[in-house]
XYZ file of C-alpha atoms in Angstrom:
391
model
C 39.914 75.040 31.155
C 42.646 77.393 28.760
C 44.123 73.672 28.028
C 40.214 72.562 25.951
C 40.387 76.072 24.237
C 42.670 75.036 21.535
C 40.676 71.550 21.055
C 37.260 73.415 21.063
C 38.571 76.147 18.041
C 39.298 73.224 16.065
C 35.815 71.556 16.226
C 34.326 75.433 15.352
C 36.795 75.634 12.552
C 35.658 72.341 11.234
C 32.329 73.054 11.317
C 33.011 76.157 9.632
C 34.482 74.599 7.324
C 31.991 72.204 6.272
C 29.073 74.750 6.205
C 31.344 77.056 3.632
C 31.585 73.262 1.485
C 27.693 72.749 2.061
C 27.095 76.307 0.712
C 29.252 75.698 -2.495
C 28.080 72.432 -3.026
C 24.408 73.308 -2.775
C 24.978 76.245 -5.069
C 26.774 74.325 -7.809
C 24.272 72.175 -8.034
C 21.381 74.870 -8.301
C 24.041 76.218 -11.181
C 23.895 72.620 -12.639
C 20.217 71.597 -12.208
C 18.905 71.492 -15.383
C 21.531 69.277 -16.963
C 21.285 66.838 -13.925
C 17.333 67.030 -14.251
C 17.843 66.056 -17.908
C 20.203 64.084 -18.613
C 21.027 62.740 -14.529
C 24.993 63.226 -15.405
C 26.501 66.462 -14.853
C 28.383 68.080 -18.305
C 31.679 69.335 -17.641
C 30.976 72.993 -16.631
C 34.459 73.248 -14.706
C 36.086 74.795 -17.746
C 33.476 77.262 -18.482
C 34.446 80.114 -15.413
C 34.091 83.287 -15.389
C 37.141 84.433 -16.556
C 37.256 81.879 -19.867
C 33.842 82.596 -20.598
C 30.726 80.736 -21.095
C 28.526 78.977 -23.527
C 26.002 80.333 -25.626
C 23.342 78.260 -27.869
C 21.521 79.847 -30.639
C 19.556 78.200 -33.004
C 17.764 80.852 -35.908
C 14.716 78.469 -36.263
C 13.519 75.965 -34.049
C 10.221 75.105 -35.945
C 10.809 73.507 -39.466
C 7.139 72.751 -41.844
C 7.184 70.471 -44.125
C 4.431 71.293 -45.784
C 2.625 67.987 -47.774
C 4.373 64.762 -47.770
C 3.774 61.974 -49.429
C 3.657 58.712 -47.136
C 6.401 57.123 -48.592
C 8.640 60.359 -48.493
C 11.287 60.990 -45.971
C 11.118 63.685 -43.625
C 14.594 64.572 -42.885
C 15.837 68.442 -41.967
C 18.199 69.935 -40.882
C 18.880 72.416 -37.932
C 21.551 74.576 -37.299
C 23.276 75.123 -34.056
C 25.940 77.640 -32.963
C 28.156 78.527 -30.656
C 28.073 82.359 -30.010
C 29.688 82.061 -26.905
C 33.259 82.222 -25.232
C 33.516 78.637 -24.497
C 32.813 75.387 -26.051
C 29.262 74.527 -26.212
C 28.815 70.550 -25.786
C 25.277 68.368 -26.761
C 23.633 65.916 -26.584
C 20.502 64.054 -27.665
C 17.345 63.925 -25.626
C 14.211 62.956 -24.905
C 11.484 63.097 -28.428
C 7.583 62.771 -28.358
C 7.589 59.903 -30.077
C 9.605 56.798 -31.323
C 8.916 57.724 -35.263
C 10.818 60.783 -34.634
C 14.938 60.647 -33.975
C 17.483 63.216 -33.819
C 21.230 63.154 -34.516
C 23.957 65.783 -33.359
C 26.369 66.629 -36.133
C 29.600 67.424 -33.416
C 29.155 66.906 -30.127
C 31.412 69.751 -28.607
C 31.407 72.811 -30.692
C 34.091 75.952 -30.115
C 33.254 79.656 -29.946
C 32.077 80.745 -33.078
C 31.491 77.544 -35.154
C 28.188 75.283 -35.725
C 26.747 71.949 -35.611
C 24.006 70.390 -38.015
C 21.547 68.354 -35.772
C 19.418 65.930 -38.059
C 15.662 65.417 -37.340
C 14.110 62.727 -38.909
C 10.414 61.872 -38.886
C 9.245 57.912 -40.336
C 5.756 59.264 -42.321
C 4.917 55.507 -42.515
C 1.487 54.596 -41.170
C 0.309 58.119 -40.700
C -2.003 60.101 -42.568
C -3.023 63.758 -41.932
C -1.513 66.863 -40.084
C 1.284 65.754 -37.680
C 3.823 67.735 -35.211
C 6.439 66.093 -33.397
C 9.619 66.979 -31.609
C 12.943 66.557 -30.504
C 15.163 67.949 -27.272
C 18.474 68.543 -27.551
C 20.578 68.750 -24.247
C 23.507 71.441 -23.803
C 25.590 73.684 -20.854
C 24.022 76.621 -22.073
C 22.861 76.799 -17.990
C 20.954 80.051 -19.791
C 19.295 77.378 -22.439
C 20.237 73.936 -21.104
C 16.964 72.073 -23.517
C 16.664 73.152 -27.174
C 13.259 71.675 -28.656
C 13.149 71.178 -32.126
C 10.017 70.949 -34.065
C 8.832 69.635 -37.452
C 5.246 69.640 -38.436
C 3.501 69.184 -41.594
C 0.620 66.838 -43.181
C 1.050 63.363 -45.103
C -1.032 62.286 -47.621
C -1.369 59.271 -49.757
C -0.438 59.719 -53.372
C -3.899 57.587 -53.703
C -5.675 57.045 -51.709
C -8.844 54.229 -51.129
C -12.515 55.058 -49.799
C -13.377 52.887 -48.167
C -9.761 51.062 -47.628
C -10.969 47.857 -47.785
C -14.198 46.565 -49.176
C -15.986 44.684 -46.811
C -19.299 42.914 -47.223
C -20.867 41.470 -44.197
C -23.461 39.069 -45.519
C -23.993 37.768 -49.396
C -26.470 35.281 -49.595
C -25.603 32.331 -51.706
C -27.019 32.344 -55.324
C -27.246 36.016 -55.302
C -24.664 38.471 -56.430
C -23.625 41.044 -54.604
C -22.296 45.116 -55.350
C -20.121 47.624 -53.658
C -19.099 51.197 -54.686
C -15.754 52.662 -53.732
C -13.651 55.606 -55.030
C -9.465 55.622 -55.703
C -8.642 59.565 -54.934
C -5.110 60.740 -56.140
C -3.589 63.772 -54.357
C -0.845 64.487 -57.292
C -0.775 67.585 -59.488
C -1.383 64.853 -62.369
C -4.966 63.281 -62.672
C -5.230 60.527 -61.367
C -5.655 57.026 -64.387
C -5.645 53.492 -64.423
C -3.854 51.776 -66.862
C -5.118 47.483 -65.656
C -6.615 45.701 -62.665
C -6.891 42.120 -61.708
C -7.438 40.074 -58.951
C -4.788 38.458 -56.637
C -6.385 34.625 -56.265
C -6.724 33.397 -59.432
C -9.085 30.452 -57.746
C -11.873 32.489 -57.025
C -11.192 35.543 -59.541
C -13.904 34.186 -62.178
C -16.594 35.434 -59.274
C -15.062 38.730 -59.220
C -15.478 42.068 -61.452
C -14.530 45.599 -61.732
C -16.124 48.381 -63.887
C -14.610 52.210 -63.532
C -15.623 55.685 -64.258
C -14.007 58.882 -63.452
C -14.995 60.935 -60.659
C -17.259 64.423 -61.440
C -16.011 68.021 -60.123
C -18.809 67.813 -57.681
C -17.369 64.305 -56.093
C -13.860 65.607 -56.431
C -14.998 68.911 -54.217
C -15.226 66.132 -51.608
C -11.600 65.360 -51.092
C -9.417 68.001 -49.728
C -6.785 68.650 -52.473
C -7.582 65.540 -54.893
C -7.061 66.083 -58.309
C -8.673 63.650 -59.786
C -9.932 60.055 -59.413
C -12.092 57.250 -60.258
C -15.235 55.345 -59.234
C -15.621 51.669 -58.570
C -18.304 49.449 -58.876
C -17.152 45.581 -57.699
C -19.810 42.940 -58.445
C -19.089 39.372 -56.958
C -21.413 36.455 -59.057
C -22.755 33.651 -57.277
C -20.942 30.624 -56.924
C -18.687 31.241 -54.097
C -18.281 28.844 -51.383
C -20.371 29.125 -48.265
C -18.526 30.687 -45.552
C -15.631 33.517 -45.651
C -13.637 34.604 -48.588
C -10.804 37.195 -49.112
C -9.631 39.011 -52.399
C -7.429 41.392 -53.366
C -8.142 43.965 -56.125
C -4.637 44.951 -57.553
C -4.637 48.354 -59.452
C -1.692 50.067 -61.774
C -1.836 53.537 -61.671
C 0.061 56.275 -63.717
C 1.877 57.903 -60.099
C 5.297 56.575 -60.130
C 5.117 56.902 -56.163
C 2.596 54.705 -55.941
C 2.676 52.495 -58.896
C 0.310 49.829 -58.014
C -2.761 49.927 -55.466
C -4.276 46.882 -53.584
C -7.994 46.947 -52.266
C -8.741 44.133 -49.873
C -12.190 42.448 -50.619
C -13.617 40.174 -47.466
C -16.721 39.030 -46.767
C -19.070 35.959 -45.885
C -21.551 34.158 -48.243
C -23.888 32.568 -45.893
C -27.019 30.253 -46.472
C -29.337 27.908 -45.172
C -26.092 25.659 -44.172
C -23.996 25.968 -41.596
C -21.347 24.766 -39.565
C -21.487 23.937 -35.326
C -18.764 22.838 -33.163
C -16.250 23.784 -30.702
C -13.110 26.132 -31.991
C -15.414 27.107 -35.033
C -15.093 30.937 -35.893
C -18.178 31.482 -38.249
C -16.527 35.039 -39.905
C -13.208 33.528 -40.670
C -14.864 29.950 -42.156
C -11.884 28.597 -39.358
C -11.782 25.519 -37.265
C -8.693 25.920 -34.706
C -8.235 22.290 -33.445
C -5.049 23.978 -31.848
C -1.407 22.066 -31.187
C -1.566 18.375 -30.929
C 1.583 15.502 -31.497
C 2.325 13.706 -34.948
C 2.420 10.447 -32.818
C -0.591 10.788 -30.973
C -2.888 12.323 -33.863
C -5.922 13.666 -32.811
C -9.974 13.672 -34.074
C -12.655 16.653 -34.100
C -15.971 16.258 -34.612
C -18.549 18.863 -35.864
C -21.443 19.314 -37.540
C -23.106 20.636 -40.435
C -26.603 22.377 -39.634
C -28.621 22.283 -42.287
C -32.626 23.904 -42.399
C -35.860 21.979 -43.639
C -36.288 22.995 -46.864
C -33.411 22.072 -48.048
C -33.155 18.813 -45.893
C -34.575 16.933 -49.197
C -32.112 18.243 -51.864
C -28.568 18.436 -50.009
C -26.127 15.526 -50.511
C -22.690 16.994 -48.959
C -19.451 15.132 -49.801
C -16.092 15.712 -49.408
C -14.454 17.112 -52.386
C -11.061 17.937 -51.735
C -8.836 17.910 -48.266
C -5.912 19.517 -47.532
C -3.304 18.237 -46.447
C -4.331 14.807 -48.216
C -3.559 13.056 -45.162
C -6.727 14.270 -42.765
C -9.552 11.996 -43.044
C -13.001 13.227 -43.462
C -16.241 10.948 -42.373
C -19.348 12.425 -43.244
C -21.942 10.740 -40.759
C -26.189 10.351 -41.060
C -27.947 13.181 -40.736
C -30.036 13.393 -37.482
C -32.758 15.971 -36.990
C -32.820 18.822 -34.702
C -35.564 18.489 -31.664
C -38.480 20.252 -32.845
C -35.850 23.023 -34.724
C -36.928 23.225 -38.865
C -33.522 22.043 -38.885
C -31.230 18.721 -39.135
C -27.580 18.392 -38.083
C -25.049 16.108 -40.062
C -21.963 14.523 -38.282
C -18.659 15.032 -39.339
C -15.684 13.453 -38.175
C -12.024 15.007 -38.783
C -9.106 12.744 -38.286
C -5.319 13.312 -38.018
C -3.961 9.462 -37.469
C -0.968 8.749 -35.376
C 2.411 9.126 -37.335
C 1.031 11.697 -39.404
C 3.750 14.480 -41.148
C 4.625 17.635 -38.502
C 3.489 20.769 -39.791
C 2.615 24.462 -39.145
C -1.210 24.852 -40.947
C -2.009 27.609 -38.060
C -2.561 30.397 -41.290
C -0.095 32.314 -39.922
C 2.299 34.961 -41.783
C 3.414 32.452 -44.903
C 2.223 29.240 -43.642
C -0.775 27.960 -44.433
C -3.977 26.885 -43.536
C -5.836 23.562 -44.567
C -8.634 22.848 -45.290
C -12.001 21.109 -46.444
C -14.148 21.266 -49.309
C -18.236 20.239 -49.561
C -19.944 19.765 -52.101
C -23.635 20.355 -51.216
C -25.638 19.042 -54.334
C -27.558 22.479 -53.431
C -27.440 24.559 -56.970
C -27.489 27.992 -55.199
C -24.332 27.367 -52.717
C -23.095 24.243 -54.127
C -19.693 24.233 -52.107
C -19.007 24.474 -48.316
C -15.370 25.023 -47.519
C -14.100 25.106 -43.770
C -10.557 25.754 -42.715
C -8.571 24.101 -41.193
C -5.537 25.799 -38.211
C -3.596 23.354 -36.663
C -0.198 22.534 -35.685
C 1.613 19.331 -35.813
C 4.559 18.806 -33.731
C 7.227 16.006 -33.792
């Protein structure tokens, strides 16, 4: 029995042994918690005892206001970080509440006394109104192991258009059409134009501006405008049927913004129409889809036309693009007992035709089809054309 006492103090001593290394362990990591929480690496606290001293992070202001930004500003400031500790004072970048907002440490490690810059920048693009956003900034400070950083403020367009893009659902053909819209500028200058025209020259002739400035009354309904102008846009009849797109282009006497573009969009719609499969009526677009040059490929739809004007409309094809799809304008049959009648047409892509990208898309574009109608109040038709030709 004395001969197991010797073996039996060992195991006890061992066990000993690894309770004391359980104890330290589980304490250095309570010490080192919020850095692993953070970050999930430890920083190199083994240098910072007791006797050298530790880290201390202080940071004067943590909240910087911009104030009122323009949108095409840059919010960029920066923060200052020191060291008022007795040992070096490492960080790092964190986590921020948003991917427009980024942060960049000046020094990484910083010694007793001395200071860092950390650089918070904030991308103002695409936003309009009061924003806050923030940054974290990792350290072994274990007393303040997360520094947030914080800019707020409020962007605002240097002018700005109400509504942003003109839209008018529904013109009937032969009529003209009106909409009213304001250009609000947010500068300590007053707001002028100095010249306006319209982007596509091909349909510009049915397009017109006229502009007044805006009264103190209307001005007390923008937030801090000083001064703007009133639009009235008239578009004439003679538009093709279907959808159009403009673009009203406007210089301006703000050197930040310089030149303003209003989108215009609508649909003139009549008595005539167009039916088939892959048609999308508020775009004027057929999408016959992806098809090969050598096996070519044929659509047909048709063109729905009411009664009354079932006596006076004569369609024919005016102009194609590209010039190698064929267009066959068929008989017109009528519609059951509908006050309507539905003409045939064929669209063909023959075999061993050019590849292409006509999908619309980006730069490339669409084709397309243009009808004459013989019908004086919408005397065109024009349906587009997305498609794809692959070798």
């Amino acid at each position: 029995m004395k001969r197991n006492l010797p073996f039996i103090a060992k195991i006890a001593a061992a066990g000993f042994l690894g309770m004391v290394v359980g104890v330290i362990s589980g304490a250095s990591e309570f010490l080192l918690w919020p850095a692993i929480k953070q970050t999930g690496t430890v920083f190199p606290l083994q240098t910072e005892t007791s006797a050298l001293g530790e880290p201390k992070a202080v940071v004067d202001s943590s909240v910087f206001d911009f104030g009122v930004l323009d949108e095409h500003a840059a919010g960029e400031h920066q923060f200052i970080i020191r060291n008022e500790g007795t040992a070096p004072l490492r960080l790092e970048e964190g986590s921020t509440t948003c991917r427009c907002t980024s942060s960049l440490v000046g020094r990484k490690e910083i010694r007793p006394g001395e200071e860092t810059v950390v650089t918070v920048k904030f991308d103002l693009k695409g936003y309009s109104g009061p924003y806050s956003q923030s940054v974290t900034i990792l350290t072994n400070d274990r007393r303040n192991p997360r520094i947030v950083l914080s800019v707020r403020g409020k962007v605002t367009k240097a002018v700005q258009a109400i509504p942003s893009e003109i839209v008018l659902t529904r013109v009937a053909a032969g009529q003209p059409a009106v909409a009213e819209f304001r250009l609000v500028g947010y500068r300590p200058t007053p707001l002028s134009i100095s010249s306006w025209s319209f982007e596509d020259s091909s349909t510009a002739e049915y397009f017109s501006v006229e502009f007044r400035p805006l009264q103190a009354a209307e001005l007390e309904q923008h937030e801090g405008a000083s001064g703007g102008v009133s639009g009235v846009l008239t578009i004439r009849p003679g538009l093709p049927l279907g959808a159009f797109s403009q673009k009203l282009v406007v210089k301006t006497n703000y050197p930040e913004a310089p030149e303003i573009t209003v989108p215009i969009r609508g649909t003139v719609a009549s008595e005539i129409s167009v039916v088939g499969v892959g048609w999308d009526e508020g775009r004027s677009l057929l999408r016959l889809g992806t098809f090969r040059r050598t096996t070519g490929l044929e659509r047909r739809i048709f063109l729905r036309v009411s009664r009354s004007l079932a006596d006076r409309v004569q369609f024919a094809v005016e102009k194609v693009f590209p010039e190698f799809v064929q267009v066959e304008i068929g008989s017109p049959t009528p519609l059951g007992d509908a006050p309507a009648m539905l003409v045939p047409v064929t669209i063909r892509f023959p075999q061993g035709c050019p590849a292409g990208n006509y999908l619309g898309i980006d730069d490339q574009p669409s084709g397309y089809i243009l009808f004459s109608t013989g019908v004086a109040e919408a005397p065109e038709l024009k349906v587009n054309l997305s498609f794809l030709i692959e070798s």
